[in-house]
Amino acid sequence: MASPAAAQAWKLLRDLVLRPPLLAVRSQAVQLTPRRWLNLQEYQSKKLMSDHGVRVQRFFVADTAKEALEAAKKLNAKEFVLKAQILAGGRGKGVFSSGLKGGVHLTKDPQVVGQLAKQMIGYNLATKQTAKEGVKVNKVMVAEALDISRETYLAILMDRSYNGPVLVGSPQGGVDIEEVAASNPELIFKEQIDIMEGIKDSQAQRMAENLGFLGPLKNQAADQIKKLYNLFLKIDATQVEVNPFGETPEGQVVCFDAKINFDDNAEFRQKDIFAMDDKSENEPIENEAAKYDLKYIGLDGNIACFVNGAGLAMATCDIIFLNGGKPANFLDLGGGVKESQVYQAFKLLTADPKVEAILVNIFGGIVNCAIIANGITKACRELELKVPLVVRLEGTNVHEAQNILNNSGLPITSAIDLEDAAKKSVACVAKK
Ligand code: GDP
Ligand code: MN
């Protein structure tokens, strides 16, 4: 893609809609889902893990520097590891807006835990996986540090190309696994699991061996892998990622980091887990959009985009950039659409003062274009829309939809295809 801004926008969209990044590199088919996947903080994931017999370090969570200091004293450990809790990875190499470098710190002194926590809590932590300005840290984890003699990578994923769960592992852990997948694909090992039969001992053993666990550590690692798999199934996870899945010089296999994503369709039977959803990292407008089953992504351009489906969002993003424009935001309608949602969508899109034009790009498959057209005309009238509106509809009931728009008497520019729509909306903005 052409500009860094375009790449950044596309990455935001990609992160929102793609399956775990490792698979984006490894499998040919890019996998899209129209739903947001619940993410938990590390401390929440580790609590679930320890409840299921998976070995994690002893830890406390703190909201203030004082609590962090007290936590360190209570832990009564030889060494402590202090970790900023944000949903993005790469914290170890991140930088805080306070100037502090590193979202993960080791120290033997409880006082230092307090001092470091002071430079973490309330500040933004920027990592490779966050936007430039980073994410505000509200909590830190204070854990008993353990020596690590070897770092491996382990993940369990629900993978559509295998129609089920897959174990993914690499003896080269701790680091950015996407890089390992790109430079040393032979160091990535996979085990496809039959969801009806469950994980076999031989599979857990083979993975433990591929990860390089030797002697008694091999059985221990295999046991941890089986426990992680059972947890994965029981909690309806789509991903359990442990990086590093490490070993200590004392001969223990420990999950040093934890990232769990959940299948949002399982919310009805995982109420306790979904109640832990930490929305503090969302923009208020994202939470507002979620109330109407809409997905909002803020960007920094001036063309508001109203689309259905993540793939179409990315295509729209690309084509706007290619025509010299910049998206201000995206609102994704998803599948089953109601007229009232269209109205809410317009309200949210136009709430952003940067917006100088709106581009509607809807492909009617399940979505009925006539419902969209009615929603658009209603929204235009009731919100007294002040900015130019370019509409491209295609698919189910498109002719009726076009009649509705044409007969509305509203100043709506219709476009014949996506290219045309992008050109017309970029032209609207250029005129201003
Ligand atoms: P991430 O950077 O967000 O993935 O955070 P991690 O929890 O993976 O921590 C980053 C790195 O810090 C790990 O890869 C380890 O090398 C190191 N680390 C984390 N916890 C400990 C610990 O208890 N002991 C030691 N020695 N290193 C740790
Ligand atoms: Mn990690």
CSV table of C-alpha atoms and ligand atoms in Angstrom, one decimal:
chain,number,residue,atom,x,y,z
A,1,MET,CA,0.0,0.0,0.0
A,2,ALA,CA,1.1,3.5,-0.8
A,3,SER,CA,1.4,5.7,2.3
A,4,PRO,CA,2.1,4.9,6.0
A,5,ALA,CA,-1.3,6.3,6.9
A,6,ALA,CA,-3.0,3.9,4.6
A,7,ALA,CA,-1.0,1.0,6.0
A,8,GLN,CA,-1.9,2.1,9.6
A,9,ALA,CA,-5.6,2.4,8.7
A,10,TRP,CA,-5.6,-1.0,7.1
A,11,LYS,CA,-3.8,-2.6,10.0
A,12,LEU,CA,-6.4,-1.2,12.4
A,13,LEU,CA,-9.1,-2.8,10.3
A,14,ARG,CA,-7.1,-6.0,9.9
A,15,ASP,CA,-6.5,-6.4,13.6
A,16,LEU,CA,-10.2,-6.0,14.2
A,17,VAL,CA,-11.3,-8.6,11.8
A,18,LEU,CA,-8.6,-11.1,11.2
A,19,ARG,CA,-8.0,-14.4,13.0
A,20,PRO,CA,-4.8,-14.6,15.1
A,21,PRO,CA,-1.9,-13.0,13.2
A,22,LEU,CA,0.1,-16.2,13.0
A,23,LEU,CA,-2.5,-17.8,10.8
A,24,ALA,CA,-2.7,-14.7,8.6
A,25,VAL,CA,0.9,-15.4,7.8
A,26,ARG,CA,0.7,-19.2,7.6
A,27,SER,CA,-2.5,-20.0,5.8
A,28,GLN,CA,-3.4,-18.9,2.3
A,29,ALA,CA,-7.0,-18.1,3.1
A,30,VAL,CA,-7.4,-14.9,5.1
A,31,GLN,CA,-10.2,-15.4,7.5
A,32,LEU,CA,-12.8,-12.8,8.2
A,33,THR,CA,-15.5,-12.6,10.8
A,34,PRO,CA,-18.1,-9.9,11.2
A,35,ARG,CA,-18.0,-10.1,15.0
A,36,ARG,CA,-15.7,-8.6,17.7
A,37,TRP,CA,-13.9,-11.3,19.7
A,38,LEU,CA,-13.8,-10.8,23.5
A,39,ASN,CA,-10.3,-10.3,24.8
A,40,LEU,CA,-9.3,-10.6,28.4
A,41,GLN,CA,-6.5,-9.0,30.2
A,42,GLU,CA,-3.5,-11.2,31.1
A,43,TYR,CA,-4.4,-11.3,34.8
A,44,GLN,CA,-7.9,-12.5,33.9
A,45,SER,CA,-6.7,-15.1,31.5
A,46,LYS,CA,-4.1,-16.4,34.1
A,47,LYS,CA,-6.8,-16.7,36.7
A,48,LEU,CA,-8.8,-18.9,34.4
A,49,MET,CA,-5.7,-20.9,33.6
A,50,SER,CA,-4.7,-21.4,37.3
A,51,ASP,CA,-8.3,-22.5,38.1
A,52,HIS,CA,-7.8,-25.2,35.5
A,53,GLY,CA,-4.5,-26.6,36.8
A,54,VAL,CA,-2.3,-24.7,34.4
A,55,ARG,CA,0.9,-23.4,36.0
A,56,VAL,CA,1.2,-19.6,36.2
A,57,GLN,CA,3.2,-17.5,38.6
A,58,ARG,CA,1.7,-16.2,41.9
A,59,PHE,CA,0.4,-12.7,41.3
A,60,PHE,CA,-1.7,-9.8,42.5
A,61,VAL,CA,-3.3,-7.0,40.5
A,62,ALA,CA,-3.0,-3.4,41.5
A,63,ASP,CA,-4.7,-0.1,40.5
A,64,THR,CA,-2.3,2.2,42.2
A,65,ALA,CA,1.5,2.4,42.8
A,66,LYS,CA,0.8,2.0,46.6
A,67,GLU,CA,-1.1,-1.2,46.0
A,68,ALA,CA,1.6,-2.5,43.7
A,69,LEU,CA,4.2,-1.9,46.5
A,70,GLU,CA,1.9,-3.7,49.0
A,71,ALA,CA,1.4,-6.5,46.5
A,72,ALA,CA,5.1,-7.0,46.2
A,73,LYS,CA,5.5,-7.1,50.0
A,74,LYS,CA,2.7,-9.6,50.3
A,75,LEU,CA,4.1,-11.9,47.6
A,76,ASN,CA,7.3,-12.2,49.6
A,77,ALA,CA,9.3,-13.4,46.6
A,78,LYS,CA,13.0,-13.3,45.8
A,79,GLU,CA,12.3,-11.3,42.7
A,80,PHE,CA,9.3,-9.6,41.2
A,81,VAL,CA,8.0,-9.0,37.7
A,82,LEU,CA,5.8,-6.0,37.1
A,83,LYS,CA,3.6,-6.0,34.0
A,84,ALA,CA,1.4,-3.3,32.6
A,85,GLN,CA,-2.1,-4.7,31.8
A,86,ILE,CA,-3.2,-3.8,28.3
A,87,LEU,CA,-4.8,-6.0,25.7
A,88,ALA,CA,-2.1,-5.5,23.1
A,89,GLY,CA,1.0,-7.7,23.1
A,90,GLY,CA,4.7,-6.6,22.7
A,91,ARG,CA,4.5,-4.9,26.1
A,92,GLY,CA,8.1,-5.9,27.0
A,93,LYS,CA,9.4,-3.6,24.3
A,94,GLY,CA,6.8,-0.9,24.7
A,95,VAL,CA,7.3,2.7,25.8
A,96,PHE,CA,5.2,4.7,28.3
A,97,SER,CA,4.1,8.3,27.8
A,98,SER,CA,5.8,8.9,31.2
A,99,GLY,CA,9.1,8.1,29.4
A,100,LEU,CA,9.5,4.8,31.1
A,101,LYS,CA,10.8,2.1,28.7
A,102,GLY,CA,9.4,-1.4,28.9
A,103,GLY,CA,5.9,-2.6,30.0
A,104,VAL,CA,7.5,-5.6,31.8
A,105,HIS,CA,10.1,-5.1,34.5
A,106,LEU,CA,12.1,-7.4,36.8
A,107,THR,CA,13.3,-6.3,40.2
A,108,LYS,CA,14.3,-7.7,43.5
A,109,ASP,CA,13.2,-4.6,45.5
A,110,PRO,CA,9.5,-4.1,46.4
A,111,GLN,CA,10.2,-0.3,46.6
A,112,VAL,CA,11.2,-0.4,43.0
A,113,VAL,CA,8.0,-2.2,42.1
A,114,GLY,CA,6.1,0.8,43.6
A,115,GLN,CA,8.3,3.4,41.8
A,116,LEU,CA,8.0,1.7,38.5
A,117,ALA,CA,4.2,1.2,38.9
A,118,LYS,CA,4.0,5.0,39.4
A,119,GLN,CA,5.4,5.5,36.0
A,120,MET,CA,3.0,3.0,34.4
A,121,ILE,CA,-0.4,3.5,35.9
A,122,GLY,CA,-2.3,6.4,34.3
A,123,TYR,CA,0.1,6.6,31.4
A,124,ASN,CA,-0.2,5.3,27.9
A,125,LEU,CA,1.8,2.3,26.8
A,126,ALA,CA,2.7,2.2,23.1
A,127,THR,CA,3.8,-1.1,21.6
A,128,LYS,CA,4.1,-2.6,18.1
A,129,GLN,CA,0.5,-3.7,18.4
A,130,THR,CA,-1.1,-0.4,19.5
A,131,ALA,CA,-1.8,2.9,17.8
A,132,LYS,CA,1.1,5.4,18.0
A,133,GLU,CA,-0.3,7.1,21.1
A,134,GLY,CA,-0.6,3.8,22.9
A,135,VAL,CA,-3.2,2.6,25.4
A,136,LYS,CA,-3.8,3.9,28.9
A,137,VAL,CA,-2.7,1.6,31.6
A,138,ASN,CA,-5.2,1.2,34.5
A,139,LYS,CA,-3.8,-1.8,36.1
A,140,VAL,CA,-0.5,-3.6,36.7
A,141,MET,CA,0.2,-7.2,37.6
A,142,VAL,CA,2.8,-7.9,40.3
A,143,ALA,CA,4.0,-11.5,40.1
A,144,GLU,CA,6.7,-13.6,41.6
A,145,ALA,CA,9.4,-13.6,39.0
A,146,LEU,CA,11.0,-17.0,38.0
A,147,ASP,CA,14.2,-17.6,36.2
A,148,ILE,CA,13.6,-18.7,32.6
A,149,SER,CA,16.0,-21.1,31.0
A,150,ARG,CA,14.2,-21.5,27.7
A,151,GLU,CA,11.2,-19.7,26.0
A,152,THR,CA,8.9,-21.6,23.6
A,153,TYR,CA,5.7,-20.6,21.9
A,154,LEU,CA,2.4,-22.4,22.3
A,155,ALA,CA,-1.1,-21.6,21.0
A,156,ILE,CA,-4.4,-23.3,20.5
A,157,LEU,CA,-6.6,-21.9,17.8
A,158,MET,CA,-9.9,-22.5,16.3
A,159,ASP,CA,-8.8,-22.7,12.6
A,160,ARG,CA,-11.4,-22.7,9.9
A,161,SER,CA,-9.0,-24.2,7.3
A,162,TYR,CA,-8.8,-27.3,9.6
A,163,ASN,CA,-12.4,-27.1,10.6
A,164,GLY,CA,-11.4,-27.3,14.2
A,165,PRO,CA,-8.8,-26.7,16.9
A,166,VAL,CA,-5.1,-26.7,16.1
A,167,LEU,CA,-2.1,-26.7,18.4
A,168,VAL,CA,0.6,-24.4,17.1
A,169,GLY,CA,4.0,-24.4,18.7
A,170,SER,CA,7.6,-23.3,18.2
A,171,PRO,CA,10.7,-24.0,20.2
A,172,GLN,CA,11.6,-20.4,19.3
A,173,GLY,CA,9.3,-18.5,21.7
A,174,GLY,CA,9.3,-15.3,23.6
A,175,VAL,CA,9.9,-13.3,20.4
A,176,ASP,CA,7.5,-12.1,17.7
A,177,ILE,CA,6.1,-15.4,16.4
A,178,GLU,CA,5.1,-13.8,13.1
A,179,GLU,CA,8.8,-13.2,12.4
A,180,VAL,CA,9.6,-16.9,13.2
A,181,ALA,CA,6.8,-18.0,10.9
A,182,ALA,CA,8.2,-15.8,8.1
A,183,SER,CA,11.9,-16.5,8.5
A,184,ASN,CA,11.9,-20.1,9.9
A,185,PRO,CA,8.6,-21.7,9.0
A,186,GLU,CA,10.2,-25.2,9.7
A,187,LEU,CA,10.2,-24.1,13.4
A,188,ILE,CA,6.5,-23.8,13.5
A,189,PHE,CA,4.8,-27.1,14.4
A,190,LYS,CA,1.1,-27.9,14.2
A,191,GLU,CA,-1.2,-30.6,15.5
A,192,GLN,CA,-4.7,-30.8,14.3
A,193,ILE,CA,-7.1,-31.9,17.0
A,194,ASP,CA,-10.3,-33.9,16.4
A,195,ILE,CA,-12.8,-31.9,18.5
A,196,MET,CA,-14.9,-35.1,19.0
A,197,GLU,CA,-12.0,-37.2,20.1
A,198,GLY,CA,-10.2,-34.6,22.1
A,199,ILE,CA,-6.4,-34.2,22.4
A,200,LYS,CA,-4.5,-37.5,22.3
A,201,ASP,CA,-1.6,-38.1,24.6
A,202,SER,CA,0.6,-38.8,21.6
A,203,GLN,CA,-0.2,-35.4,20.2
A,204,ALA,CA,0.6,-33.6,23.4
A,205,GLN,CA,3.8,-35.6,23.7
A,206,ARG,CA,4.8,-34.9,20.1
A,207,MET,CA,4.2,-31.1,20.6
A,208,ALA,CA,6.2,-31.2,23.9
A,209,GLU,CA,9.0,-32.8,22.0
A,210,ASN,CA,8.9,-30.4,19.1
A,211,LEU,CA,9.1,-27.6,21.6
A,212,GLY,CA,12.3,-29.1,22.8
A,213,PHE,CA,11.3,-30.2,26.3
A,214,LEU,CA,13.5,-33.0,27.4
A,215,GLY,CA,13.5,-35.8,30.0
A,216,PRO,CA,10.8,-35.3,32.8
A,217,LEU,CA,10.0,-31.8,31.3
A,218,LYS,CA,8.5,-33.5,28.3
A,219,ASN,CA,5.7,-35.2,30.4
A,220,GLN,CA,5.2,-32.0,32.3
A,221,ALA,CA,4.9,-29.9,29.2
A,222,ALA,CA,2.5,-32.4,27.6
A,223,ASP,CA,0.4,-32.4,30.8
A,224,GLN,CA,0.2,-28.5,30.7
A,225,ILE,CA,-0.7,-28.7,27.0
A,226,LYS,CA,-3.6,-31.1,27.7
A,227,LYS,CA,-4.8,-28.9,30.5
A,228,LEU,CA,-4.6,-25.8,28.2
A,229,TYR,CA,-6.6,-27.6,25.6
A,230,ASN,CA,-9.3,-28.6,28.0
A,231,LEU,CA,-9.5,-25.1,29.2
A,232,PHE,CA,-9.7,-23.9,25.6
A,233,LEU,CA,-12.7,-26.1,24.9
A,234,LYS,CA,-14.5,-25.5,28.2
A,235,ILE,CA,-14.5,-21.7,28.0
A,236,ASP,CA,-15.3,-21.5,24.3
A,237,ALA,CA,-12.0,-19.9,23.4
A,238,THR,CA,-11.0,-19.1,19.8
A,239,GLN,CA,-7.4,-18.7,20.9
A,240,VAL,CA,-5.3,-19.4,23.8
A,241,GLU,CA,-1.8,-18.1,23.3
A,242,VAL,CA,1.1,-18.6,25.7
A,243,ASN,CA,4.3,-16.8,24.7
A,244,PRO,CA,6.6,-17.6,26.4
A,245,PHE,CA,5.6,-21.1,27.4
A,246,GLY,CA,8.8,-21.4,29.3
A,247,GLU,CA,10.9,-23.7,31.5
A,248,THR,CA,12.7,-22.7,34.7
A,249,PRO,CA,16.2,-23.9,35.8
A,250,GLU,CA,14.4,-25.7,38.6
A,251,GLY,CA,12.6,-27.9,36.0
A,252,GLN,CA,9.2,-26.4,35.9
A,253,VAL,CA,7.1,-25.6,32.8
A,254,VAL,CA,5.3,-22.3,33.3
A,255,CYS,CA,3.0,-20.1,31.3
A,256,PHE,CA,4.7,-16.7,31.6
A,257,ASP,CA,2.2,-14.8,29.4
A,258,ALA,CA,-1.4,-15.4,28.5
A,259,LYS,CA,-3.8,-14.2,25.8
A,260,ILE,CA,-7.2,-15.7,25.4
A,261,ASN,CA,-9.8,-14.7,22.9
A,262,PHE,CA,-13.4,-15.9,23.0
A,263,ASP,CA,-16.1,-16.8,20.6
A,264,ASP,CA,-18.7,-14.1,21.0
A,265,ASN,CA,-21.4,-16.5,19.8
A,266,ALA,CA,-20.9,-18.4,23.1
A,267,GLU,CA,-21.7,-15.5,25.3
A,268,PHE,CA,-25.0,-17.1,26.3
A,269,ARG,CA,-23.2,-19.9,28.0
A,270,GLN,CA,-20.1,-18.1,29.2
A,271,LYS,CA,-21.8,-15.4,31.2
A,272,ASP,CA,-19.2,-15.2,33.9
A,273,ILE,CA,-16.4,-14.7,31.4
A,274,PHE,CA,-18.2,-12.1,29.3
A,275,ALA,CA,-19.0,-10.2,32.5
A,276,MET,CA,-15.2,-9.7,32.8
A,277,ASP,CA,-15.1,-7.8,29.5
A,278,ASP,CA,-12.9,-4.8,30.1
A,279,LYS,CA,-14.3,-2.1,27.9
A,280,SER,CA,-12.1,0.6,29.3
A,281,GLU,CA,-9.8,0.4,26.3
A,282,ASN,CA,-12.6,1.1,23.9
A,283,GLU,CA,-13.4,4.5,22.7
A,284,PRO,CA,-16.8,5.6,24.1
A,285,ILE,CA,-18.1,5.8,20.5
A,286,GLU,CA,-17.2,2.1,20.0
A,287,ASN,CA,-19.2,1.1,23.1
A,288,GLU,CA,-22.1,3.3,21.9
A,289,ALA,CA,-22.0,1.5,18.5
A,290,ALA,CA,-21.8,-1.9,20.1
A,291,LYS,CA,-25.2,-1.1,21.8
A,292,TYR,CA,-26.8,-1.2,18.3
A,293,ASP,CA,-24.7,-4.2,17.2
A,294,LEU,CA,-22.6,-1.9,15.0
A,295,LYS,CA,-18.8,-1.9,14.9
A,296,TYR,CA,-17.1,1.5,14.8
A,297,ILE,CA,-13.4,2.1,14.0
A,298,GLY,CA,-12.1,5.7,14.2
A,299,LEU,CA,-9.4,6.8,11.7
A,300,ASP,CA,-8.0,10.3,11.0
A,301,GLY,CA,-9.2,11.3,7.6
A,302,ASN,CA,-12.4,13.1,6.6
A,303,ILE,CA,-14.6,10.6,4.7
A,304,ALA,CA,-17.0,8.6,6.9
A,305,CYS,CA,-17.6,5.1,5.6
A,306,PHE,CA,-20.7,3.1,6.1
A,307,VAL,CA,-20.2,-0.5,5.0
A,308,ASN,CA,-21.3,-4.1,5.7
A,309,GLY,CA,-18.7,-6.6,6.4
A,310,ALA,CA,-15.1,-6.4,7.3
A,311,GLY,CA,-13.8,-7.4,3.9
A,312,LEU,CA,-15.8,-4.6,2.3
A,313,ALA,CA,-14.5,-2.2,4.9
A,314,MET,CA,-10.9,-3.1,4.0
A,315,ALA,CA,-11.6,-2.8,0.2
A,316,THR,CA,-13.3,0.5,0.8
A,317,CYS,CA,-10.3,1.8,2.8
A,318,ASP,CA,-7.9,0.8,0.0
A,319,ILE,CA,-9.9,2.3,-2.7
A,320,ILE,CA,-10.4,5.6,-0.9
A,321,PHE,CA,-6.6,5.8,-0.4
A,322,LEU,CA,-5.9,4.9,-4.0
A,323,ASN,CA,-8.1,7.8,-5.1
A,324,GLY,CA,-6.2,10.2,-2.9
A,325,GLY,CA,-8.7,10.4,0.0
A,326,LYS,CA,-8.6,9.4,3.7
A,327,PRO,CA,-11.4,7.6,5.7
A,328,ALA,CA,-12.5,9.4,8.9
A,329,ASN,CA,-14.1,6.2,10.3
A,330,PHE,CA,-15.8,3.0,9.5
A,331,LEU,CA,-19.1,1.8,10.7
A,332,ASP,CA,-19.8,-1.9,9.9
A,333,LEU,CA,-23.3,-3.0,9.8
A,334,GLY,CA,-22.7,-6.7,9.8
A,335,GLY,CA,-25.4,-9.0,8.7
A,336,GLY,CA,-29.1,-8.8,9.7
A,337,VAL,CA,-29.9,-5.1,9.4
A,338,LYS,CA,-32.8,-3.1,10.8
A,339,GLU,CA,-33.8,0.3,9.6
A,340,SER,CA,-33.2,1.8,13.1
A,341,GLN,CA,-29.6,0.6,12.9
A,342,VAL,CA,-29.0,2.6,9.8
A,343,TYR,CA,-30.3,5.7,11.6
A,344,GLN,CA,-28.0,5.1,14.6
A,345,ALA,CA,-25.1,4.4,12.2
A,346,PHE,CA,-25.6,7.8,10.6
A,347,LYS,CA,-25.9,9.5,13.9
A,348,LEU,CA,-22.6,8.0,15.1
A,349,LEU,CA,-20.8,8.7,11.8
A,350,THR,CA,-21.7,12.3,11.7
A,351,ALA,CA,-20.9,12.9,15.4
A,352,ASP,CA,-17.3,13.1,14.3
A,353,PRO,CA,-16.5,16.7,13.5
A,354,LYS,CA,-13.8,15.7,11.0
A,355,VAL,CA,-16.3,14.2,8.7
A,356,GLU,CA,-16.8,16.2,5.4
A,357,ALA,CA,-18.5,13.5,3.3
A,358,ILE,CA,-20.2,10.2,3.8
A,359,LEU,CA,-19.6,7.2,1.6
A,360,VAL,CA,-22.2,4.4,1.9
A,361,ASN,CA,-20.9,1.1,0.4
A,362,ILE,CA,-23.3,-1.7,1.0
A,363,PHE,CA,-23.4,-5.1,-0.7
A,364,GLY,CA,-26.8,-6.6,-0.3
A,365,GLY,CA,-26.6,-10.3,0.2
A,366,ILE,CA,-28.5,-11.1,3.3
A,367,VAL,CA,-28.9,-7.4,3.7
A,368,ASN,CA,-31.9,-6.0,1.8
A,369,CYS,CA,-30.8,-2.7,0.0
A,370,ALA,CA,-34.3,-1.3,0.3
A,371,ILE,CA,-34.1,-1.4,4.1
A,372,ILE,CA,-30.8,0.5,3.9
A,373,ALA,CA,-32.3,3.0,1.5
A,374,ASN,CA,-35.3,3.7,3.8
A,375,GLY,CA,-32.9,4.0,6.7
A,376,ILE,CA,-30.7,6.4,4.8
A,377,THR,CA,-33.6,8.7,3.8
A,378,LYS,CA,-35.0,8.7,7.3
A,379,ALA,CA,-31.6,9.5,8.8
A,380,CYS,CA,-31.0,12.3,6.3
A,381,ARG,CA,-34.3,14.0,7.1
A,382,GLU,CA,-34.2,13.6,10.8
A,383,LEU,CA,-30.5,14.4,11.3
A,384,GLU,CA,-30.7,17.2,8.7
A,385,LEU,CA,-27.5,15.9,7.2
A,386,LYS,CA,-25.0,18.8,6.4
A,387,VAL,CA,-22.4,16.9,4.5
A,388,PRO,CA,-22.5,15.4,1.0
A,389,LEU,CA,-23.6,11.8,0.8
A,390,VAL,CA,-22.4,9.3,-1.8
A,391,VAL,CA,-24.2,6.0,-2.0
A,392,ARG,CA,-23.3,2.8,-3.7
A,393,LEU,CA,-25.7,-0.1,-3.2
A,394,GLU,CA,-25.5,-3.4,-4.9
A,395,GLY,CA,-27.3,-6.7,-4.6
A,396,THR,CA,-30.6,-7.8,-3.1
A,397,ASN,CA,-33.5,-5.4,-4.0
A,398,VAL,CA,-31.1,-2.8,-5.4
A,399,HIS,CA,-33.6,-1.4,-7.9
A,400,GLU,CA,-36.3,-0.7,-5.3
A,401,ALA,CA,-33.5,0.9,-3.2
A,402,GLN,CA,-32.5,3.2,-6.0
A,403,ASN,CA,-36.1,4.2,-6.6
A,404,ILE,CA,-36.4,5.1,-2.9
A,405,LEU,CA,-33.3,7.2,-3.0
A,406,ASN,CA,-34.1,8.9,-6.3
A,407,ASN,CA,-37.6,9.7,-5.3
A,408,SER,CA,-36.6,11.1,-1.9
A,409,GLY,CA,-35.8,14.5,-3.2
A,410,LEU,CA,-32.7,14.4,-1.0
A,411,PRO,CA,-29.3,15.5,-2.4
A,412,ILE,CA,-27.8,12.1,-2.6
A,413,THR,CA,-25.1,11.2,-5.1
A,414,SER,CA,-25.5,7.7,-6.3
A,415,ALA,CA,-22.5,5.7,-7.5
A,416,ILE,CA,-22.5,2.8,-9.9
A,417,ASP,CA,-19.6,0.9,-8.3
A,418,LEU,CA,-17.0,1.1,-5.6
A,419,GLU,CA,-14.4,2.9,-7.7
A,420,ASP,CA,-17.1,5.5,-8.8
A,421,ALA,CA,-18.2,5.9,-5.1
A,422,ALA,CA,-14.6,6.5,-3.9
A,423,LYS,CA,-13.9,9.0,-6.7
A,424,LYS,CA,-17.1,10.9,-6.0
A,425,SER,CA,-16.6,11.1,-2.3
A,426,VAL,CA,-13.0,12.2,-2.7
A,427,ALA,CA,-14.2,14.9,-5.1
A,428,CYS,CA,-16.8,16.1,-2.5
A,429,VAL,CA,-14.1,16.6,0.1
A,430,ALA,CA,-11.7,18.2,-2.4
A,431,LYS,CA,-14.3,20.9,-3.2
A,432,LYS,CA,-14.5,22.1,0.3
B,1,GDP,P1,4.7,-9.2,26.1
B,1,GDP,O1,6.0,-8.5,25.8
B,1,GDP,O2,3.5,-8.3,26.1
B,1,GDP,O3,4.5,-10.4,25.3
B,1,GDP,O4,4.9,-9.7,27.6
B,1,GDP,P2,5.4,-11.0,28.3
B,1,GDP,O5,4.6,-11.3,29.4
B,1,GDP,O6,5.6,-12.1,27.3
B,1,GDP,O7,6.8,-10.5,28.8
B,1,GDP,C1,7.9,-10.1,28.0
B,1,GDP,C2,9.2,-10.9,28.3
B,1,GDP,O8,9.5,-10.6,29.6
B,1,GDP,C3,9.0,-12.4,28.2
B,1,GDP,O9,9.2,-12.8,26.9
B,1,GDP,C4,10.1,-12.8,29.1
B,1,GDP,O10,11.4,-12.9,28.5
B,1,GDP,C5,10.2,-11.7,30.2
B,1,GDP,N1,9.5,-12.2,31.4
B,1,GDP,C6,8.2,-12.1,31.7
B,1,GDP,N2,8.0,-12.7,33.0
B,1,GDP,C7,9.2,-13.1,33.4
B,1,GDP,C8,9.7,-13.7,34.6
B,1,GDP,O11,9.0,-14.0,35.5
B,1,GDP,N3,11.0,-13.9,34.7
B,1,GDP,C9,11.9,-13.6,33.8
B,1,GDP,N4,13.2,-13.9,33.9
B,1,GDP,N5,11.5,-13.0,32.6
B,1,GDP,C10,10.2,-12.7,32.4
B,2,MN,MN,4.4,-12.5,25.5
